[in-house]
Amino acid sequence: MDVSVILCTWNRAAILHRTLQSLRSLVVPPRISWELLVVNNHSSDNTDDVLARHHGALPIRRLYEARAGKSNAMNTGIAAASGDLLLMTDDDVLVDPEWLVSYVAISRSFPDASFFGGPIKPVFGSVVPSWITAGWEHVRSVFGELDYGPQPIAIGRKTLPYGANFAVRLPVMRQFPINVHLGRSKHSRIAGEESELFARLLAAGHQGIYQPTALIGHGIEADQLTERYVRRYFDGIGRTQVLLEGLAHADRPFKSSKLAKYWFRAMKHEFAYRRRCILGSAEKRTKHLVRSARAWGAFSQYRLMLDEQRREPNGAMLTTSAAVPRRMAATHPLS
């Protein structure tokens, strides 16, 4: 098998149908064999019915993962894959017809490279609010926009792919499974599982290449064009950054003084955001919305880790399981 496309889904049957429709338009050369692994992450809607509708038109292999969380589902797909090259995407994308061909081509042009990434273009299903348009540079990551230019380039810390559009050679992916303690789920806003994977690959000496023609569109629904959605997204980013920093320096104790700094930072940006809601430009309002949400997320996560440290009678340092509780407390005022 040449290529395995892995797609994880949870309770988004209608959106999944749109994604599968786009996959049916893929250009696949006659000498390329491929499979589509769809991992149902314990969906309770009609996901199986949607998959059945596309079964004859796509080389679908249905997989099931009962453990909640995209990271668990991704690892299930990786374990079952048989393609030499794994293409990872999401259930809310529209793939370009040349997507598969582009990844196969770049993997052959750079045989020493282990992983690859491609551009992402948001596809909006409704009118974009003016505060998003005005502050686009602050919120573009929420909607998955990624473009590193028209030429293939080496992937580095500042040019990482996004999780909706990347590829990894199977032997490498088997050596570097997805960290199941990261990744959004029903109960957690912690993200960063793909970025953490790419960081491990780069640290281990693996080369990555950006392929500008491996394009996908990212479908954006109306409920994602809200301040609540943006706030929750960046709250998760703030939590993730603090968690990863804590794991990277697990020998350092957590301090109340640092928690206070996170709180003051969050309050500063929250005040600035609320002020800009009344006075000031839409761009600055959006900027402070993002910064306040990220700061509240950082404060909330650091407080969880500090509380865990206090509960340990021997003052034990951070562990991954302690850092990522099953339910993430929502502590900022606009959750």
Tab-separated table of C-alpha atoms in Angstrom:
chain	number	residue	atom	x	y	z
A	1	MET	CA	0.000	0.000	0.000
A	2	ASP	CA	1.367	3.411	-0.962
A	3	VAL	CA	-0.828	5.848	0.972
A	4	SER	CA	-3.094	5.709	4.025
A	5	VAL	CA	-5.332	8.724	4.625
A	6	ILE	CA	-6.372	8.934	8.293
A	7	LEU	CA	-9.431	10.938	9.293
A	8	CYS	CA	-10.864	11.013	12.825
A	9	THR	CA	-14.451	12.054	13.487
A	10	TRP	CA	-16.804	12.620	16.399
A	11	ASN	CA	-20.504	13.515	16.045
A	12	ARG	CA	-20.204	15.605	12.881
A	13	ALA	CA	-21.965	13.395	10.368
A	14	ALA	CA	-23.235	16.200	8.117
A	15	ILE	CA	-19.829	17.875	7.981
A	16	LEU	CA	-18.119	14.511	7.485
A	17	HIS	CA	-20.348	13.897	4.454
A	18	ARG	CA	-19.033	17.104	2.860
A	19	THR	CA	-15.439	16.055	3.526
A	20	LEU	CA	-15.975	12.619	2.014
A	21	GLN	CA	-17.559	14.210	-1.041
A	22	SER	CA	-14.365	16.200	-1.599
A	23	LEU	CA	-12.217	13.088	-1.155
A	24	ARG	CA	-14.178	11.434	-3.942
A	25	SER	CA	-12.688	14.039	-6.300
A	26	LEU	CA	-9.075	13.116	-5.522
A	27	VAL	CA	-6.810	12.488	-8.483
A	28	VAL	CA	-5.146	9.118	-7.872
A	29	PRO	CA	-2.566	7.895	-10.403
A	30	PRO	CA	-3.124	4.308	-11.615
A	31	ARG	CA	0.067	3.042	-9.993
A	32	ILE	CA	-0.747	4.511	-6.565
A	33	SER	CA	-2.678	2.336	-4.104
A	34	TRP	CA	-4.423	4.044	-1.197
A	35	GLU	CA	-6.873	3.523	1.627
A	36	LEU	CA	-9.051	5.843	3.678
A	37	LEU	CA	-9.124	5.023	7.396
A	38	VAL	CA	-12.023	6.755	9.144
A	39	VAL	CA	-11.805	6.484	12.928
A	40	ASN	CA	-15.179	6.883	14.619
A	41	ASN	CA	-14.351	8.301	18.042
A	42	HIS	CA	-17.454	7.002	19.859
A	43	SER	CA	-19.961	9.063	17.853
A	44	SER	CA	-23.630	8.947	18.827
A	45	ASP	CA	-25.034	10.419	15.592
A	46	ASN	CA	-25.481	8.825	12.143
A	47	THR	CA	-21.773	8.761	11.292
A	48	ASP	CA	-21.948	5.089	10.291
A	49	ASP	CA	-24.784	5.809	7.863
A	50	VAL	CA	-22.723	8.535	6.209
A	51	LEU	CA	-19.752	6.201	5.847
A	52	ALA	CA	-21.977	3.541	4.298
A	53	ARG	CA	-23.154	6.022	1.666
A	54	HIS	CA	-19.578	6.580	0.500
A	55	HIS	CA	-18.267	3.053	0.899
A	56	GLY	CA	-18.481	2.066	-2.742
A	57	ALA	CA	-16.893	5.269	-4.038
A	58	LEU	CA	-13.990	5.460	-1.572
A	59	PRO	CA	-11.597	2.771	-0.234
A	60	ILE	CA	-12.928	3.246	3.292
A	61	ARG	CA	-11.817	1.153	6.249
A	62	ARG	CA	-13.970	1.833	9.272
A	63	LEU	CA	-12.266	1.908	12.647
A	64	TYR	CA	-13.711	2.558	16.079
A	65	GLU	CA	-12.090	4.131	19.132
A	66	ALA	CA	-14.141	4.253	22.329
A	67	ARG	CA	-11.644	6.323	24.315
A	68	ALA	CA	-12.493	10.003	23.996
A	69	GLY	CA	-10.058	12.384	22.352
A	70	LYS	CA	-8.587	12.923	18.932
A	71	SER	CA	-5.134	11.740	20.034
A	72	ASN	CA	-6.481	8.301	20.926
A	73	ALA	CA	-8.323	8.131	17.611
A	74	MET	CA	-5.238	9.150	15.644
A	75	ASN	CA	-3.147	6.439	17.266
A	76	THR	CA	-5.827	3.882	16.432
A	77	GLY	CA	-5.644	4.904	12.792
A	78	ILE	CA	-1.856	4.845	12.775
A	79	ALA	CA	-1.780	1.344	14.265
A	80	ALA	CA	-4.120	0.036	11.563
A	81	ALA	CA	-2.517	1.824	8.602
A	82	SER	CA	-0.661	-0.101	5.917
A	83	GLY	CA	0.413	2.720	3.591
A	84	ASP	CA	4.053	3.752	3.333
A	85	LEU	CA	2.957	7.390	3.653
A	86	LEU	CA	0.305	8.554	6.128
A	87	LEU	CA	-1.806	11.587	5.227
A	88	MET	CA	-3.504	13.095	8.273
A	89	THR	CA	-6.545	15.340	8.027
A	90	ASP	CA	-9.804	16.243	9.789
A	91	ASP	CA	-13.504	15.648	9.262
A	92	ASP	CA	-14.266	19.295	8.386
A	93	VAL	CA	-11.999	19.855	5.379
A	94	LEU	CA	-12.324	20.114	1.611
A	95	VAL	CA	-9.307	18.543	-0.044
A	96	ASP	CA	-7.923	19.830	-3.317
A	97	PRO	CA	-8.102	17.207	-6.093
A	98	GLU	CA	-4.284	17.240	-6.317
A	99	TRP	CA	-3.796	16.827	-2.557
A	100	LEU	CA	-2.765	13.169	-2.550
A	101	VAL	CA	-0.664	13.511	-5.708
A	102	SER	CA	1.174	16.496	-4.212
A	103	TYR	CA	2.179	14.613	-1.074
A	104	VAL	CA	3.304	11.569	-3.032
A	105	ALA	CA	5.397	13.817	-5.285
A	106	ILE	CA	7.101	15.704	-2.444
A	107	SER	CA	7.821	12.473	-0.561
A	108	ARG	CA	9.599	11.144	-3.648
A	109	SER	CA	11.440	14.398	-4.349
A	110	PHE	CA	12.782	14.466	-0.777
A	111	PRO	CA	13.403	10.794	0.100
A	112	ASP	CA	15.365	11.733	3.230
A	113	ALA	CA	12.510	13.788	4.679
A	114	SER	CA	10.289	12.111	7.263
A	115	PHE	CA	7.271	14.414	7.393
A	116	PHE	CA	5.503	17.037	5.319
A	117	GLY	CA	2.883	19.753	5.607
A	118	GLY	CA	0.669	21.772	3.319
A	119	PRO	CA	-1.338	25.015	3.190
A	120	ILE	CA	-4.819	25.494	4.607
A	121	LYS	CA	-7.402	28.011	3.429
A	122	PRO	CA	-10.508	28.801	5.499
A	123	VAL	CA	-13.830	28.258	3.730
A	124	PHE	CA	-16.549	30.311	5.412
A	125	GLY	CA	-20.131	29.129	5.281
A	126	SER	CA	-21.599	32.435	6.461
A	127	VAL	CA	-20.809	36.141	6.674
A	128	VAL	CA	-17.618	36.880	8.613
A	129	PRO	CA	-18.170	39.442	11.419
A	130	SER	CA	-16.335	42.738	11.082
A	131	TRP	CA	-14.366	42.236	14.310
A	132	ILE	CA	-12.842	39.062	12.833
A	133	THR	CA	-12.025	40.750	9.537
A	134	ALA	CA	-10.449	43.736	11.303
A	135	GLY	CA	-8.389	41.566	13.632
A	136	TRP	CA	-7.613	38.751	11.203
A	137	GLU	CA	-3.892	38.620	11.994
A	138	HIS	CA	-4.770	37.887	15.622
A	139	VAL	CA	-7.327	35.143	14.970
A	140	ARG	CA	-6.204	33.483	11.729
A	141	SER	CA	-4.923	30.421	13.601
A	142	VAL	CA	-8.416	29.798	15.007
A	143	PHE	CA	-9.657	29.175	11.501
A	144	GLY	CA	-6.649	27.165	10.424
A	145	GLU	CA	-5.182	29.522	7.826
A	146	LEU	CA	-1.643	28.491	6.926
A	147	ASP	CA	0.507	29.598	3.990
A	148	TYR	CA	4.307	29.541	3.984
A	149	GLY	CA	4.656	30.674	0.387
A	150	PRO	CA	4.728	29.198	-3.127
A	151	GLN	CA	7.926	27.141	-2.839
A	152	PRO	CA	8.806	23.995	-0.855
A	153	ILE	CA	10.751	24.918	2.282
A	154	ALA	CA	12.284	23.075	5.207
A	155	ILE	CA	9.983	22.822	8.204
A	156	GLY	CA	11.316	24.460	11.344
A	157	ARG	CA	10.006	25.672	14.690
A	158	LYS	CA	8.367	28.704	13.056
A	159	THR	CA	7.010	26.842	10.022
A	160	LEU	CA	5.256	23.856	11.571
A	161	PRO	CA	2.282	22.269	9.773
A	162	TYR	CA	-1.198	22.239	11.286
A	163	GLY	CA	-2.927	19.060	12.351
A	164	ALA	CA	-5.534	19.175	9.591
A	165	ASN	CA	-2.939	18.811	6.836
A	166	PHE	CA	0.286	16.873	7.263
A	167	ALA	CA	1.940	13.628	6.206
A	168	VAL	CA	4.442	11.294	7.885
A	169	ARG	CA	6.217	8.180	6.689
A	170	LEU	CA	4.715	5.157	8.431
A	171	PRO	CA	7.920	3.740	10.016
A	172	VAL	CA	8.645	7.143	11.570
A	173	MET	CA	5.093	7.612	12.823
A	174	ARG	CA	5.180	4.214	14.509
A	175	GLN	CA	8.260	5.362	16.449
A	176	PHE	CA	6.651	8.658	17.485
A	177	PRO	CA	3.035	8.011	18.503
A	178	ILE	CA	0.711	10.888	19.295
A	179	ASN	CA	0.860	11.991	22.939
A	180	VAL	CA	-2.551	10.971	24.297
A	181	HIS	CA	-2.235	13.430	27.192
A	182	LEU	CA	-2.534	16.262	24.678
A	183	GLY	CA	-5.347	17.004	22.248
A	184	ARG	CA	-8.807	18.473	22.592
A	185	SER	CA	-11.702	16.309	23.668
A	186	LYS	CA	-15.140	16.680	25.187
A	187	HIS	CA	-13.601	17.354	28.591
A	188	SER	CA	-10.340	19.114	27.744
A	189	ARG	CA	-9.231	22.279	25.978
A	190	ILE	CA	-5.617	21.175	25.952
A	191	ALA	CA	-4.348	21.143	22.370
A	192	GLY	CA	-0.901	20.913	20.799
A	193	GLU	CA	-0.634	17.184	20.080
A	194	GLU	CA	0.556	17.698	16.503
A	195	SER	CA	2.935	20.559	17.355
A	196	GLU	CA	4.436	18.433	20.112
A	197	LEU	CA	4.867	15.597	17.607
A	198	PHE	CA	6.669	17.860	15.130
A	199	ALA	CA	8.896	19.195	17.902
A	200	ARG	CA	9.897	15.648	18.843
A	201	LEU	CA	10.597	14.772	15.213
A	202	LEU	CA	12.795	17.827	14.710
A	203	ALA	CA	14.609	17.242	18.005
A	204	ALA	CA	15.353	13.669	16.903
A	205	GLY	CA	16.927	14.944	13.692
A	206	HIS	CA	14.086	14.218	11.273
A	207	GLN	CA	13.639	16.550	8.318
A	208	GLY	CA	10.296	18.026	7.315
A	209	ILE	CA	9.304	19.704	4.043
A	210	TYR	CA	6.423	22.078	3.322
A	211	GLN	CA	4.555	21.264	0.105
A	212	PRO	CA	2.696	24.367	-1.165
A	213	THR	CA	0.475	22.440	-3.592
A	214	ALA	CA	-0.946	20.020	-0.980
A	215	LEU	CA	-3.875	22.345	-0.329
A	216	ILE	CA	-6.982	21.806	1.748
A	217	GLY	CA	-9.889	24.062	2.638
A	218	HIS	CA	-11.028	24.240	6.259
A	219	GLY	CA	-14.793	24.525	6.614
A	220	ILE	CA	-15.873	27.193	9.122
A	221	GLU	CA	-19.374	26.987	10.595
A	222	ALA	CA	-21.445	29.914	11.879
A	223	ASP	CA	-20.996	28.919	15.536
A	224	GLN	CA	-17.233	29.267	15.118
A	225	LEU	CA	-17.558	32.935	14.154
A	226	THR	CA	-18.322	34.030	17.713
A	227	GLU	CA	-16.347	35.628	20.498
A	228	ARG	CA	-17.197	32.694	22.748
A	229	TYR	CA	-15.633	30.232	20.314
A	230	VAL	CA	-12.511	32.365	19.836
A	231	ARG	CA	-12.150	32.812	23.573
A	232	ARG	CA	-12.413	29.083	24.236
A	233	TYR	CA	-9.880	28.342	21.489
A	234	PHE	CA	-7.234	30.702	22.886
A	235	ASP	CA	-8.005	29.631	26.440
A	236	GLY	CA	-6.904	26.177	25.285
A	237	ILE	CA	-3.776	27.613	23.673
A	238	GLY	CA	-2.842	29.321	26.939
A	239	ARG	CA	-3.390	26.108	28.892
A	240	THR	CA	-1.339	24.123	26.399
A	241	GLN	CA	1.609	26.507	26.450
A	242	VAL	CA	1.814	26.434	30.243
A	243	LEU	CA	1.471	22.654	30.328
A	244	LEU	CA	4.205	22.076	27.754
A	245	GLU	CA	6.501	24.502	29.549
A	246	GLY	CA	5.868	22.656	32.804
A	247	LEU	CA	6.600	19.291	31.232
A	248	ALA	CA	9.795	20.640	29.667
A	249	HIS	CA	10.995	21.849	33.090
A	250	ALA	CA	9.456	19.206	35.343
A	251	ASP	CA	12.178	19.658	37.963
A	252	ARG	CA	11.111	23.223	38.719
A	253	PRO	CA	8.575	23.793	41.506
A	254	PHE	CA	5.459	25.841	40.818
A	255	LYS	CA	5.219	29.128	42.707
A	256	SER	CA	2.327	31.230	43.955
A	257	SER	CA	4.175	34.337	42.815
A	258	LYS	CA	4.109	33.124	39.218
A	259	LEU	CA	0.415	32.302	39.505
A	260	ALA	CA	-0.141	35.891	40.626
A	261	LYS	CA	1.712	37.153	37.551
A	262	TYR	CA	-0.577	35.119	35.311
A	263	TRP	CA	-3.609	36.551	37.111
A	264	PHE	CA	-2.462	40.163	36.776
A	265	ARG	CA	-1.701	39.618	33.091
A	266	ALA	CA	-5.140	38.117	32.534
A	267	MET	CA	-6.867	40.973	34.351
A	268	LYS	CA	-4.887	43.576	32.398
A	269	HIS	CA	-5.914	42.148	29.044
A	270	GLU	CA	-9.490	41.499	30.203
A	271	PHE	CA	-9.845	45.133	31.211
A	272	ALA	CA	-8.326	46.298	27.919
A	273	TYR	CA	-10.691	44.046	25.967
A	274	ARG	CA	-13.796	45.291	27.767
A	275	ARG	CA	-12.670	48.880	27.323
A	276	ARG	CA	-12.188	48.310	23.593
A	277	CYS	CA	-15.698	46.879	23.372
A	278	ILE	CA	-16.904	50.400	24.197
A	279	LEU	CA	-14.082	52.527	22.845
A	280	GLY	CA	-11.432	51.935	20.226
A	281	SER	CA	-10.970	50.019	17.011
A	282	ALA	CA	-12.326	46.578	16.181
A	283	GLU	CA	-8.760	45.383	15.544
A	284	LYS	CA	-7.660	46.284	19.077
A	285	ARG	CA	-10.790	44.762	20.540
A	286	THR	CA	-9.975	41.471	18.810
A	287	LYS	CA	-6.333	41.663	19.836
A	288	HIS	CA	-7.199	42.030	23.512
A	289	LEU	CA	-9.884	39.348	23.293
A	290	VAL	CA	-7.203	36.918	22.124
A	291	ARG	CA	-4.657	38.017	24.709
A	292	SER	CA	-7.107	37.911	27.592
A	293	ALA	CA	-8.348	34.444	26.628
A	294	ARG	CA	-4.822	33.091	26.332
A	295	ALA	CA	-3.848	34.676	29.644
A	296	TRP	CA	-6.871	33.222	31.456
A	297	GLY	CA	-6.062	29.812	30.043
A	298	ALA	CA	-2.471	30.084	31.238
A	299	PHE	CA	-3.631	31.168	34.699
A	300	SER	CA	-6.158	28.334	34.946
A	301	GLN	CA	-3.685	25.651	33.904
A	302	TYR	CA	-0.907	26.906	36.180
A	303	ARG	CA	-3.327	26.966	39.109
A	304	LEU	CA	-4.295	23.345	38.430
A	305	MET	CA	-0.652	22.294	38.403
A	306	LEU	CA	0.152	24.320	41.520
A	307	ASP	CA	-2.796	22.751	43.360
A	308	GLU	CA	-1.627	19.285	42.302
A	309	GLN	CA	1.842	20.028	43.661
A	310	ARG	CA	0.362	21.142	46.981
A	311	ARG	CA	-1.624	17.918	47.271
A	312	GLU	CA	1.507	15.812	46.915
A	313	PRO	CA	2.855	15.176	50.424
A	314	ASN	CA	6.423	14.851	49.193
A	315	GLY	CA	6.266	17.919	46.957
A	316	ALA	CA	6.501	15.839	43.783
A	317	MET	CA	7.091	17.679	40.536
A	318	LEU	CA	4.775	17.728	37.560
A	319	THR	CA	3.692	14.527	35.896
A	320	THR	CA	1.806	14.383	32.639
A	321	SER	CA	-1.224	12.647	34.141
A	322	ALA	CA	-1.425	15.210	36.929
A	323	ALA	CA	-1.115	18.098	34.505
A	324	VAL	CA	-4.050	17.050	32.348
A	325	PRO	CA	-7.081	16.315	34.525
A	326	ARG	CA	-10.146	14.712	32.972
A	327	ARG	CA	-12.226	17.838	33.350
A	328	MET	CA	-10.640	21.235	32.764
A	329	ALA	CA	-12.075	23.846	35.138
A	330	ALA	CA	-13.336	26.978	33.410
A	331	THR	CA	-12.239	29.840	35.641
A	332	HIS	CA	-12.206	33.005	33.556
A	333	PRO	CA	-15.306	35.211	33.735
A	334	LEU	CA	-16.619	34.725	30.187
A	335	SER	CA	-16.406	30.926	29.847
